[in-house]
Coordinates of C-alpha atoms in Angstrom, one line a residue:
X1 CA 13.1 -43.8 -15.6
X2 CA 9.8 -42.8 -14.2
X3 CA 8.8 -43.6 -10.6
X4 CA 5.6 -45.5 -11.6
X5 CA 2.5 -45.3 -13.7
X6 CA 0.2 -44.8 -10.7
X7 CA 2.2 -41.7 -9.7
X8 CA 2.1 -40.4 -13.3
X9 CA -1.7 -40.7 -13.4
X10 CA -2.0 -39.0 -10.0
X11 CA 0.1 -36.0 -10.9
X12 CA -0.6 -35.7 -14.6
X13 CA 2.9 -36.3 -16.1
X14 CA 6.0 -38.4 -16.1
X15 CA 7.3 -38.7 -12.5
X16 CA 11.0 -38.8 -11.7
X17 CA 13.0 -38.5 -8.5
X18 CA 14.3 -35.0 -7.7
X19 CA 18.1 -34.5 -7.7
X20 CA 19.8 -33.9 -4.4
X21 CA 20.1 -30.2 -5.1
X22 CA 16.5 -30.0 -6.2
X23 CA 15.4 -31.8 -3.0
X24 CA 17.4 -29.3 -0.8
X25 CA 15.9 -26.3 -2.7
X26 CA 12.4 -27.8 -2.5
X27 CA 12.8 -28.2 1.3
X28 CA 14.1 -24.6 1.8
X29 CA 11.3 -23.2 -0.4
X30 CA 8.7 -25.0 1.7
X31 CA 10.2 -23.4 4.8
X32 CA 10.3 -19.9 3.4
X33 CA 7.4 -19.5 0.9
X34 CA 6.9 -16.5 -1.3
X35 CA 10.5 -15.3 -1.5
X36 CA 12.4 -14.5 -4.7
X37 CA 15.7 -15.9 -3.3
X38 CA 15.8 -18.7 -5.8
X39 CA 14.6 -16.8 -8.8
X40 CA 16.8 -16.3 -11.9
X41 CA 15.6 -13.3 -13.8
X42 CA 17.1 -11.7 -16.9
X43 CA 15.9 -8.9 -19.1
X44 CA 16.6 -8.3 -22.8
X45 CA 16.0 -4.9 -24.4
X46 CA 14.6 -5.4 -27.9
X47 CA 14.7 -2.6 -30.5
X48 CA 12.8 -2.5 -33.7
X49 CA 9.5 -4.0 -34.8
X50 CA 8.4 -6.9 -32.6
X51 CA 5.7 -9.5 -33.3
X52 CA 4.5 -10.4 -29.8
X53 CA 2.5 -13.4 -31.1
X54 CA 5.6 -14.8 -32.8
X55 CA 7.6 -14.2 -29.6
X56 CA 4.9 -16.1 -27.7
X57 CA 5.2 -19.0 -30.2
X58 CA 9.0 -19.0 -30.0
X59 CA 8.9 -19.0 -26.2
X60 CA 6.6 -22.0 -26.1
X61 CA 8.8 -23.7 -28.7
X62 CA 11.7 -23.5 -26.2
X63 CA 9.4 -24.9 -23.5
X64 CA 8.5 -27.8 -25.7
X65 CA 12.2 -28.6 -26.3
X66 CA 13.2 -28.6 -22.6
X67 CA 11.5 -31.0 -20.1
X68 CA 12.8 -28.9 -17.2
X69 CA 10.7 -26.0 -18.3
X70 CA 7.6 -28.2 -18.2
X71 CA 8.4 -29.6 -14.7
X72 CA 6.7 -29.1 -11.4
X73 CA 7.6 -30.6 -8.0
X74 CA 5.1 -32.6 -5.8
X75 CA 5.3 -33.8 -2.3
X76 CA 5.2 -37.6 -1.9
X77 CA 5.2 -38.3 1.8
X78 CA 7.8 -35.6 2.4
X79 CA 9.9 -36.5 -0.6
X80 CA 9.9 -34.2 -3.6
X81 CA 9.3 -35.7 -7.0
X82 CA 9.7 -34.1 -10.4
X83 CA 6.6 -34.3 -12.6
X84 CA 7.3 -33.5 -16.3
X85 CA 4.2 -32.6 -18.4
X86 CA 4.1 -33.6 -22.0
X87 CA 2.8 -30.1 -22.9
X88 CA 2.9 -26.8 -21.0
X89 CA 2.5 -23.2 -22.2
X90 CA 3.9 -20.0 -20.8
X91 CA 1.8 -16.9 -20.9
X92 CA 3.7 -13.9 -22.3
X93 CA 2.2 -11.0 -20.3
X94 CA 2.3 -7.6 -21.9
X95 CA 2.6 -4.3 -20.1
X96 CA 2.2 -1.2 -22.4
X97 CA 3.9 1.8 -20.8
X98 CA 4.7 4.3 -23.6
X99 CA 4.7 6.6 -25.3
X100 CA 5.4 9.3 -22.8
X101 CA 8.2 11.0 -20.9
X102 CA 11.2 8.8 -21.4
X103 CA 12.5 9.0 -17.8
X104 CA 9.0 8.2 -16.5
X105 CA 8.5 5.3 -18.8
X106 CA 11.9 3.8 -17.9
X107 CA 11.2 4.3 -14.2
X108 CA 7.8 2.6 -14.5
X109 CA 9.4 -0.2 -16.6
X110 CA 12.0 -0.8 -13.9
X111 CA 9.3 -1.1 -11.2
X112 CA 7.3 -3.6 -13.4
X113 CA 10.4 -5.7 -14.0
X114 CA 11.4 -5.8 -10.3
X115 CA 7.8 -6.7 -9.3
X116 CA 7.5 -9.4 -11.9
X117 CA 11.0 -10.9 -11.1
X118 CA 9.9 -11.2 -7.4
X119 CA 6.5 -12.8 -8.3
X120 CA 6.3 -16.1 -6.4
X121 CA 6.3 -19.5 -7.9
X122 CA 4.2 -22.5 -6.7
X123 CA 6.6 -25.4 -7.1
X124 CA 3.7 -27.7 -7.5
X125 CA 2.4 -25.8 -10.5
X126 CA 4.1 -25.8 -13.9
X127 CA 5.6 -23.9 -15.6
X128 CA 8.1 -22.5 -13.2
X129 CA 8.8 -19.7 -15.7
X130 CA 7.3 -16.2 -15.9
X131 CA 7.5 -14.1 -19.1
X132 CA 6.8 -10.4 -19.2
X133 CA 7.1 -8.1 -22.3
X134 CA 7.2 -4.4 -21.4
X135 CA 6.4 -2.1 -24.3
X136 CA 8.3 1.2 -23.9
X137 CA 7.2 2.5 -27.3
X138 CA 6.2 1.0 -30.7
X139 CA 9.7 -0.1 -31.5
X140 CA 11.3 -0.7 -28.1
X141 CA 10.5 -3.5 -25.6
X142 CA 12.0 -5.2 -22.7
X143 CA 11.5 -9.0 -22.3
X144 CA 11.9 -10.3 -18.8
X145 CA 12.2 -14.0 -18.2
X146 CA 12.2 -15.4 -14.7
X147 CA 12.8 -19.1 -13.9
X148 CA 13.0 -20.8 -10.6
X149 CA 16.5 -22.1 -9.8
X150 CA 15.1 -25.5 -9.1
X151 CA 14.7 -26.1 -12.9
X152 CA 17.5 -23.9 -14.3
X153 CA 20.9 -22.4 -13.6
X154 CA 23.0 -19.6 -15.0
X155 CA 24.2 -21.7 -17.9
X156 CA 20.5 -22.3 -18.8
X157 CA 20.0 -18.6 -19.4
X158 CA 22.3 -18.6 -22.4
X159 CA 20.7 -21.7 -23.9
X160 CA 17.1 -20.4 -23.4
X161 CA 18.1 -17.0 -24.9
X162 CA 19.8 -18.4 -27.9
X163 CA 17.0 -20.9 -28.7
X164 CA 14.4 -18.2 -28.2
X165 CA 16.2 -15.9 -30.7
X166 CA 16.6 -18.7 -33.2
X167 CA 13.0 -19.8 -33.0
X168 CA 11.8 -16.2 -33.2
X169 CA 13.9 -15.6 -36.4
X170 CA 12.4 -18.7 -38.0
X171 CA 15.3 -21.1 -37.5
X172 CA 13.7 -24.3 -36.4
X173 CA 16.7 -26.5 -37.1
X174 CA 17.9 -26.7 -33.5
X175 CA 19.6 -29.9 -32.6
X176 CA 17.6 -32.6 -30.8
X177 CA 18.2 -32.8 -27.0
X178 CA 19.7 -36.2 -26.1
X179 CA 19.8 -35.8 -22.3
X180 CA 17.3 -34.1 -20.0
X181 CA 17.8 -33.1 -16.4
X182 CA 15.6 -35.9 -15.1
X183 CA 18.0 -38.3 -16.7
X184 CA 20.9 -36.7 -14.8
X185 CA 18.9 -36.7 -11.5
X186 CA 18.2 -40.5 -12.0
X187 CA 21.8 -41.2 -12.8
X188 CA 22.9 -39.3 -9.7
X189 CA 20.5 -41.2 -7.5
X190 CA 21.7 -44.6 -9.0
X191 CA 25.4 -43.7 -8.3
X192 CA 24.9 -42.5 -4.8
X193 CA 21.7 -44.0 -3.2

C-alpha cells in the first residue's frame, strides 16, 4: 500500500513506510554520514571468458526483479519513507589491472575492492547498490557487489548471487516474486502501529 499519489509524484516512485529497522538505520546514517558501517560487500572471483555487457544485463535483470534494489529513502518531516522506482539501472564499473606481475595485480585489486566497498551511499538516491568488475587478466575477473544494509541482509546475498548467475547463463525462468519488502514493512506497521 503506497502512502499517497502526491508523495509518489513528488519523489518519483511508489512511496511506502519504512520498516522499523529501516527507520533506525536511516536515523543512524543521517547522524554518521559517509561511513561503510552498514555496507554489505561480497566479491566473486570469475575464471574463464567473461562477457561484461552480458553481466551488466544480468545485473540489471536482478534489479528489475527486486523492488528493494530499486529503492531509495526520503525524509518526510523527519520520517523516512521508501520510494520504489519502476526502473533503475546499476552501472557495472570496470577496472582493468592486468596483465602484469601477479602479486602486484592482486595487491592493486585488493585496494580497488576495499575502496569501492567503502564508497558511500546517498540513501536518497537509488540504487543503493554498487557494482565493480576488476579485470586481473583476459580470463580472470573479480566482481564486487556492495549493497546498503537498509535494503538487503546476509540472506539477500545468496539470492542476488544465484539469480545473477542464472540470468548471466541465459536462464530467465526464475520464479515470480510474490512478496516484496515494502509489503512486509507495511504489514509490520499495521500489526504494531
